Coordinates of C-alpha atoms in Angstrom, one line a residue:
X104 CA 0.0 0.0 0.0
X105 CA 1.8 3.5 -1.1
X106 CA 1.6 6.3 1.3
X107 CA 2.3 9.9 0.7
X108 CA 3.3 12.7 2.6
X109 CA 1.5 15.3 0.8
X110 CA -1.3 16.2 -0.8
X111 CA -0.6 15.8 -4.7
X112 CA -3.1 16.8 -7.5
X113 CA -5.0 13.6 -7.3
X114 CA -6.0 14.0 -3.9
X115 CA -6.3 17.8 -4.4
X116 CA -8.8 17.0 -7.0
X117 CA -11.0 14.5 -5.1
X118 CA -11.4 16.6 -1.2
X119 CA -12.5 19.6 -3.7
X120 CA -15.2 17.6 -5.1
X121 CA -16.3 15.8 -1.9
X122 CA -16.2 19.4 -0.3
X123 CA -18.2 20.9 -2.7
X124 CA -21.1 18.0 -2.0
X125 CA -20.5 18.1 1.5
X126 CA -21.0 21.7 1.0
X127 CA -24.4 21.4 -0.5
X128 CA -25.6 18.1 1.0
X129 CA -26.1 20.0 4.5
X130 CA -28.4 22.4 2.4
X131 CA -30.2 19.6 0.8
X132 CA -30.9 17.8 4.3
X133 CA -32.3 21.3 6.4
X134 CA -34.5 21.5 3.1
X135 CA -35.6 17.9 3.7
X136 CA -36.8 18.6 7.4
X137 CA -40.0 19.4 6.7
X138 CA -41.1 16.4 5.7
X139 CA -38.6 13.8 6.7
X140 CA -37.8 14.3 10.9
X141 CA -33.5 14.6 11.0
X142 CA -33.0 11.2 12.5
X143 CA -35.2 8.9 11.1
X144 CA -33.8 10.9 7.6
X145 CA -30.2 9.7 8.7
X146 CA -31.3 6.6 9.3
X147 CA -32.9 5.6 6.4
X148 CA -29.9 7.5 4.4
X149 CA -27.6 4.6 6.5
X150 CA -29.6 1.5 5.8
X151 CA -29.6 2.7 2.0
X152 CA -25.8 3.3 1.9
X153 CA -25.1 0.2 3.6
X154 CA -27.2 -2.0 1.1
X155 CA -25.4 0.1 -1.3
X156 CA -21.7 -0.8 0.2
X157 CA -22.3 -4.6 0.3
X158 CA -23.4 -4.8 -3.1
X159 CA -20.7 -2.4 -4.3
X160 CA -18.4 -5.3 -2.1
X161 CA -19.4 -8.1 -3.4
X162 CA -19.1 -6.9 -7.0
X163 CA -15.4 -5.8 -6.4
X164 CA -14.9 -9.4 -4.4
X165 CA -13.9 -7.2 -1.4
X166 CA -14.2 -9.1 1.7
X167 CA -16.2 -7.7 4.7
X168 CA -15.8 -10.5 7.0
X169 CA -12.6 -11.8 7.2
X170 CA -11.1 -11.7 10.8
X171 CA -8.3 -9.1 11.1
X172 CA -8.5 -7.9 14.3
X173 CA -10.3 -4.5 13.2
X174 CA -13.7 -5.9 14.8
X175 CA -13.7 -3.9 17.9
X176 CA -12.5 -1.1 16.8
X177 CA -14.5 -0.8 14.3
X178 CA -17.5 -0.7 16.4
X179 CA -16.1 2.2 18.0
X180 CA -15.7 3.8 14.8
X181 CA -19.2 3.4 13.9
X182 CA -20.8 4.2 17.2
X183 CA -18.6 7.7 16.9
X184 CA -20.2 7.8 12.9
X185 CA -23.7 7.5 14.1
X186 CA -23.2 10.1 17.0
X187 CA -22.0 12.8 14.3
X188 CA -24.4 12.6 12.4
X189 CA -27.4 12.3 15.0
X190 CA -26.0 15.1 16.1
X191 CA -25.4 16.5 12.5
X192 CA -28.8 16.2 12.0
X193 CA -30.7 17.2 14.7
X194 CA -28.3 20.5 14.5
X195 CA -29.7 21.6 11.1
X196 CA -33.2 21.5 13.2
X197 CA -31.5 24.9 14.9
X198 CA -29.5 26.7 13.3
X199 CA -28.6 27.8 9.4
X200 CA -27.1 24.9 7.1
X201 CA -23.8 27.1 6.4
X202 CA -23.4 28.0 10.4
X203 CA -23.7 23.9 10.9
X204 CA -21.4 23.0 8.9
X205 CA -18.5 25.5 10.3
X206 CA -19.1 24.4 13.5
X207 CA -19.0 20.7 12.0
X208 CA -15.4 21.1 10.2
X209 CA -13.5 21.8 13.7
X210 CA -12.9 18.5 13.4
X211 CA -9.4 19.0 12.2
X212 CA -8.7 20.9 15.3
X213 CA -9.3 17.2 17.5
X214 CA -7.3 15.1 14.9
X215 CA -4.5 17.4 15.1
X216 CA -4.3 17.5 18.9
X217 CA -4.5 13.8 19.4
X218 CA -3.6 12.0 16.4
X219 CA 0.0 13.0 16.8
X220 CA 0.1 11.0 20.3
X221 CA -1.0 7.5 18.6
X222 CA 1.0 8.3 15.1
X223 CA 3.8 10.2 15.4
X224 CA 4.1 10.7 11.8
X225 CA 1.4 13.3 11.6
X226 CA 2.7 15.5 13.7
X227 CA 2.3 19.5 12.5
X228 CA 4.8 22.1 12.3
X229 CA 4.7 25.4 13.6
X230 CA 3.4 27.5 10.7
X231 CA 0.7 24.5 10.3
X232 CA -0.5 24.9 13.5
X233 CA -0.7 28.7 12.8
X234 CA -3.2 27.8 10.3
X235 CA -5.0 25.5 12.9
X236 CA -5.2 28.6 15.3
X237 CA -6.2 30.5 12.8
X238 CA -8.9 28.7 11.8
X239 CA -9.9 27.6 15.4
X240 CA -10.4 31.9 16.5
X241 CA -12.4 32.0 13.5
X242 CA -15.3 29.3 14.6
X243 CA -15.1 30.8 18.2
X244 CA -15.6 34.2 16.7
X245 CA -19.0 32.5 14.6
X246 CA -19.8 30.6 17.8
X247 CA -20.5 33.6 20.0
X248 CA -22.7 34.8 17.1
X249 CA -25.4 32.1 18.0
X250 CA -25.2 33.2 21.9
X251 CA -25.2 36.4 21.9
X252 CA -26.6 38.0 18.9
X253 CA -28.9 34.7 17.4
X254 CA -30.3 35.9 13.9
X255 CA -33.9 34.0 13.2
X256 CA -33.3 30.3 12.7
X257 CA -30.2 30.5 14.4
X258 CA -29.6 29.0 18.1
X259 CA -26.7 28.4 20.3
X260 CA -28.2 24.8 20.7
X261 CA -27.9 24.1 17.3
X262 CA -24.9 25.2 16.7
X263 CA -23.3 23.2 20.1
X264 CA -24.8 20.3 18.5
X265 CA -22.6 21.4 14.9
X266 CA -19.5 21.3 17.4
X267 CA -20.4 17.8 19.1
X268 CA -20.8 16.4 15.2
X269 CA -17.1 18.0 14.5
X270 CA -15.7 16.5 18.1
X271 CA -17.2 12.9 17.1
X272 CA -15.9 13.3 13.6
X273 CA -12.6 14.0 14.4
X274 CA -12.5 10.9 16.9
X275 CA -13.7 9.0 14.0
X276 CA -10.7 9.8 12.3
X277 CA -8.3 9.5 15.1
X278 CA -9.4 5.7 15.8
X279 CA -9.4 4.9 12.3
X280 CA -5.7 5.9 11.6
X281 CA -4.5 4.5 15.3
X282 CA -6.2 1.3 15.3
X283 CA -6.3 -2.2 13.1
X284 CA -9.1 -0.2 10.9
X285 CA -6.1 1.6 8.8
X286 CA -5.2 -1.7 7.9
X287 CA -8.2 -2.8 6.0
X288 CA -9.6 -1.8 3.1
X289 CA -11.9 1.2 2.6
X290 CA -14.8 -0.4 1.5
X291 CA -14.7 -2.1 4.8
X292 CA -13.7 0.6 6.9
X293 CA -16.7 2.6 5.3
X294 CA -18.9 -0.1 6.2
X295 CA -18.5 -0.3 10.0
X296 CA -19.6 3.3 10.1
X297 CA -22.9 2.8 7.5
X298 CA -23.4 -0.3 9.0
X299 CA -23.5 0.7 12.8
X300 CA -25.4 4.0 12.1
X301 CA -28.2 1.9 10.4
X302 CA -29.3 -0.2 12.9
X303 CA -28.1 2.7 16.1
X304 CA -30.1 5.8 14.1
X305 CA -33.1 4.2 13.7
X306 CA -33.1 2.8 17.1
X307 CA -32.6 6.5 18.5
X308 CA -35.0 7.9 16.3
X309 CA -38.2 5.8 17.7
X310 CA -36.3 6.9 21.2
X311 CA -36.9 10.4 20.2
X312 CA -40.6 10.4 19.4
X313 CA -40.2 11.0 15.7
X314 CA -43.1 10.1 13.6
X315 CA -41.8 7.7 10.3
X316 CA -44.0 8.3 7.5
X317 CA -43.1 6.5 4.4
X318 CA -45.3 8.6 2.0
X319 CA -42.2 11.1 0.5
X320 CA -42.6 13.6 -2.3
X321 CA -40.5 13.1 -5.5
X322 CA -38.1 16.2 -4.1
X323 CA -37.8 14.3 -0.2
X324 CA -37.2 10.8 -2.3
X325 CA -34.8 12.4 -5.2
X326 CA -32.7 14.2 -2.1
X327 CA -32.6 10.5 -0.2
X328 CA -31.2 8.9 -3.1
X329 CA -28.7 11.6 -3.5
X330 CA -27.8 12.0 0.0
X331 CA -27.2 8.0 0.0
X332 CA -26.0 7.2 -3.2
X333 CA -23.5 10.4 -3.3
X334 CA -23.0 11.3 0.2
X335 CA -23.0 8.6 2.2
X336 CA -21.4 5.8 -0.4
X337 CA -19.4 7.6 -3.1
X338 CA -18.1 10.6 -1.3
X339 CA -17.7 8.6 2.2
X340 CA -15.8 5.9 0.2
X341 CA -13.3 8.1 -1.8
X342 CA -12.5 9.9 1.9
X343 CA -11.8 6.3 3.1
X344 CA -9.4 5.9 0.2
X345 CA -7.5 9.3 0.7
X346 CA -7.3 8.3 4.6
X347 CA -5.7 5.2 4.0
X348 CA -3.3 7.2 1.4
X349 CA -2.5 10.5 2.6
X350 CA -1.7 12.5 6.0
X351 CA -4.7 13.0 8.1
X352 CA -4.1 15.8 9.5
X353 CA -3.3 17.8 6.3
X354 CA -6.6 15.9 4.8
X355 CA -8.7 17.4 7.6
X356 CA -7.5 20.7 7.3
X357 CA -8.3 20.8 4.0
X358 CA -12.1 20.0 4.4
X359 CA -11.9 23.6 6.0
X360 CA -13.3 24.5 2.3
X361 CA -16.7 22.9 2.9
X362 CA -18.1 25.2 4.8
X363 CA -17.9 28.5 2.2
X364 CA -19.5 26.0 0.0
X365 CA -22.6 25.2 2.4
X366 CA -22.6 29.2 2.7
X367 CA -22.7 30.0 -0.5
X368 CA -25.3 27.4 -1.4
X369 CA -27.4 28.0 1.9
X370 CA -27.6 31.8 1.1
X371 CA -28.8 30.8 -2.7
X372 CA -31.3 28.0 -1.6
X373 CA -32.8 28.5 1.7
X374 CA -32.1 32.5 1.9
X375 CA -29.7 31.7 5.1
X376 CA -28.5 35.0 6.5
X377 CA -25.2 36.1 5.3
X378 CA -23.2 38.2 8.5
X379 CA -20.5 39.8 8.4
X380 CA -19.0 37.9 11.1
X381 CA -20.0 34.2 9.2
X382 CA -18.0 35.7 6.0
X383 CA -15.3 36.7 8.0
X384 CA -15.0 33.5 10.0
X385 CA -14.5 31.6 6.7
X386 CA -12.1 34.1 5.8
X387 CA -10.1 33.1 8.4
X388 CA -11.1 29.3 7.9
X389 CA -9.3 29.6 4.1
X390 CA -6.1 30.9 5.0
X391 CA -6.1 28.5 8.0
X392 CA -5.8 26.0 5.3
X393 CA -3.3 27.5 3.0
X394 CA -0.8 27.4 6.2
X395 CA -1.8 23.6 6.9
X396 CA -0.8 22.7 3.6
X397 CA 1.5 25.7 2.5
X398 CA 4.1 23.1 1.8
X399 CA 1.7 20.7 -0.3
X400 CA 0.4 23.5 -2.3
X401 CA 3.7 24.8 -3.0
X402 CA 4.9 21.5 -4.2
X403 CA 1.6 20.6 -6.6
X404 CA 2.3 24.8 -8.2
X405 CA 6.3 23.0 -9.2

């Protein structure tokens, strides 16, 4: 298996597309609300994707099952899966789509500060953890937005909930890369996470009270299939592949761009408020990630 130590203009290519999705997948699912309750949308987005996966699997002859030591672990991978996008989910009930989803990518921020004590290999340097601060001042700047000056449809609830998904994401990632799951293939890696968030979400969702109606409108069905054949299989699987490939840390940071995509597509979709203070967080989120991977990007312009 080749590793690399920086981003080249494959993997460059592939996190722009994924964060342009991710971007407008968080749109797609707050305009899904209405008639599909967040959970129980998660959930049946999980059972799809993992039907999805198998099939995918056992077309490619990848094996699922084999014992390799990655069974535990990769429990704790999907339990973490399911909790980030419970919370994920329920967020968007909250607060705006494009404030979600900068809250959501602080994830880097956890990989950073613990990854480097289980791989040593992917420990920063000081201008990259420049970029890291950087970034970090600009969600706290956003956060105290919700709390103290809350536009309508904006909560400091929902945007906690945005920063549990990022903390649960960025453990995912951690456990992946220090446990037996790096070994294994993608496809199987992926599948402990759809797997374990289709039987958990649904499970939490009757927990909640949420009523399931299974009478959907061609737009609530059209953005299922998307959300499950897109986001939760294709996109999912090609950020498997670039974990097991590339740095983490400098993959994580990288993401940062994901959230001026859910803002620009929030503000052109739903009509989400645009502040001052939410453009000048991502401001701050960009060059965060031109520090991270100064070195990458400087490499890929040679």
């Amino acid at each position: 298996m080749v590793r690399h130590e920086h981003l080249d203009s494959r993997a460059t290519s592939v996190l722009l597309a994924c964060c342009l999705f991710w971007g407008f997948q968080q749109v797609l699912v707050k305009a899904t609300l209405p008639e599909l309750p967040p959970v129980f949308q998660a959930g049946v987005r999980f059972v799809g994707a993992t039907v999805v996966l198998w099939g995918w699997c056992r077309w490619r002859g990848v094996a699922l099952f084999r014992r390799d030591g990655s069974l535990w672990p990769g429990l704790l991978v999907g339990l973490l899966f399911a909790g980030e996008f419970a919370a994920m989910y329920l967020g968007l009930k909250y607060t705006t789509a494009s404030r979600l989803t900068t809250f959501l990518y602080t994830s880097p921020f956890w990989v950073a500060l613990l990854l480097p004590l289980f791989v040593p290999a992917e420990r920063l340097r000081g201008t990259q953890w420049l970029g890291l601060a950087c970034a970090f001042a600009a969600v706290a700047f956003a956060l105290r937005e919700g709390f103290l000056h809350p536009e309508p449809g904006v909560s400091a609830h929902g945007d906690l909930l945005g920063l549990l998904a990022g903390v649960m994401w960025g453990l995912t990632t951690v456990t992946i890369r220090s446990t037996a799951v790096a070994r294994v293939s993608a496809e199987k890696a992926l599948f402990y996470q759809v797997s374990v968030s289709a039987v958990t979400l649904p499970l939490l969702s009757l927990a909640l009270g949420e009523p399931w109606t299974w009478h959907w409108s061609a737009f609530a069905t059209g953005s299922l299939l998307l959300q499950t054949a897109v986001g939760a299989f294709a996109s999912y699987l090609a950020w498997m592949w670039l974990l097991v490939h590339y740095p983490a840390t400098k993959i994580s940071a990288f993401v940062f761009l994901t959230p001026i995509f859910a803002l620009v597509a929030g503000a052109l979709w739903l009509r989400e408020p645009v502040t001052p203070s939410l453009v000048l967080a991502l401001a701050l989120v960009a060059a965060g990630i031109m520090l991270v991977n100064r070195r990458a990007l400087a490499k890929a312009g040679t």
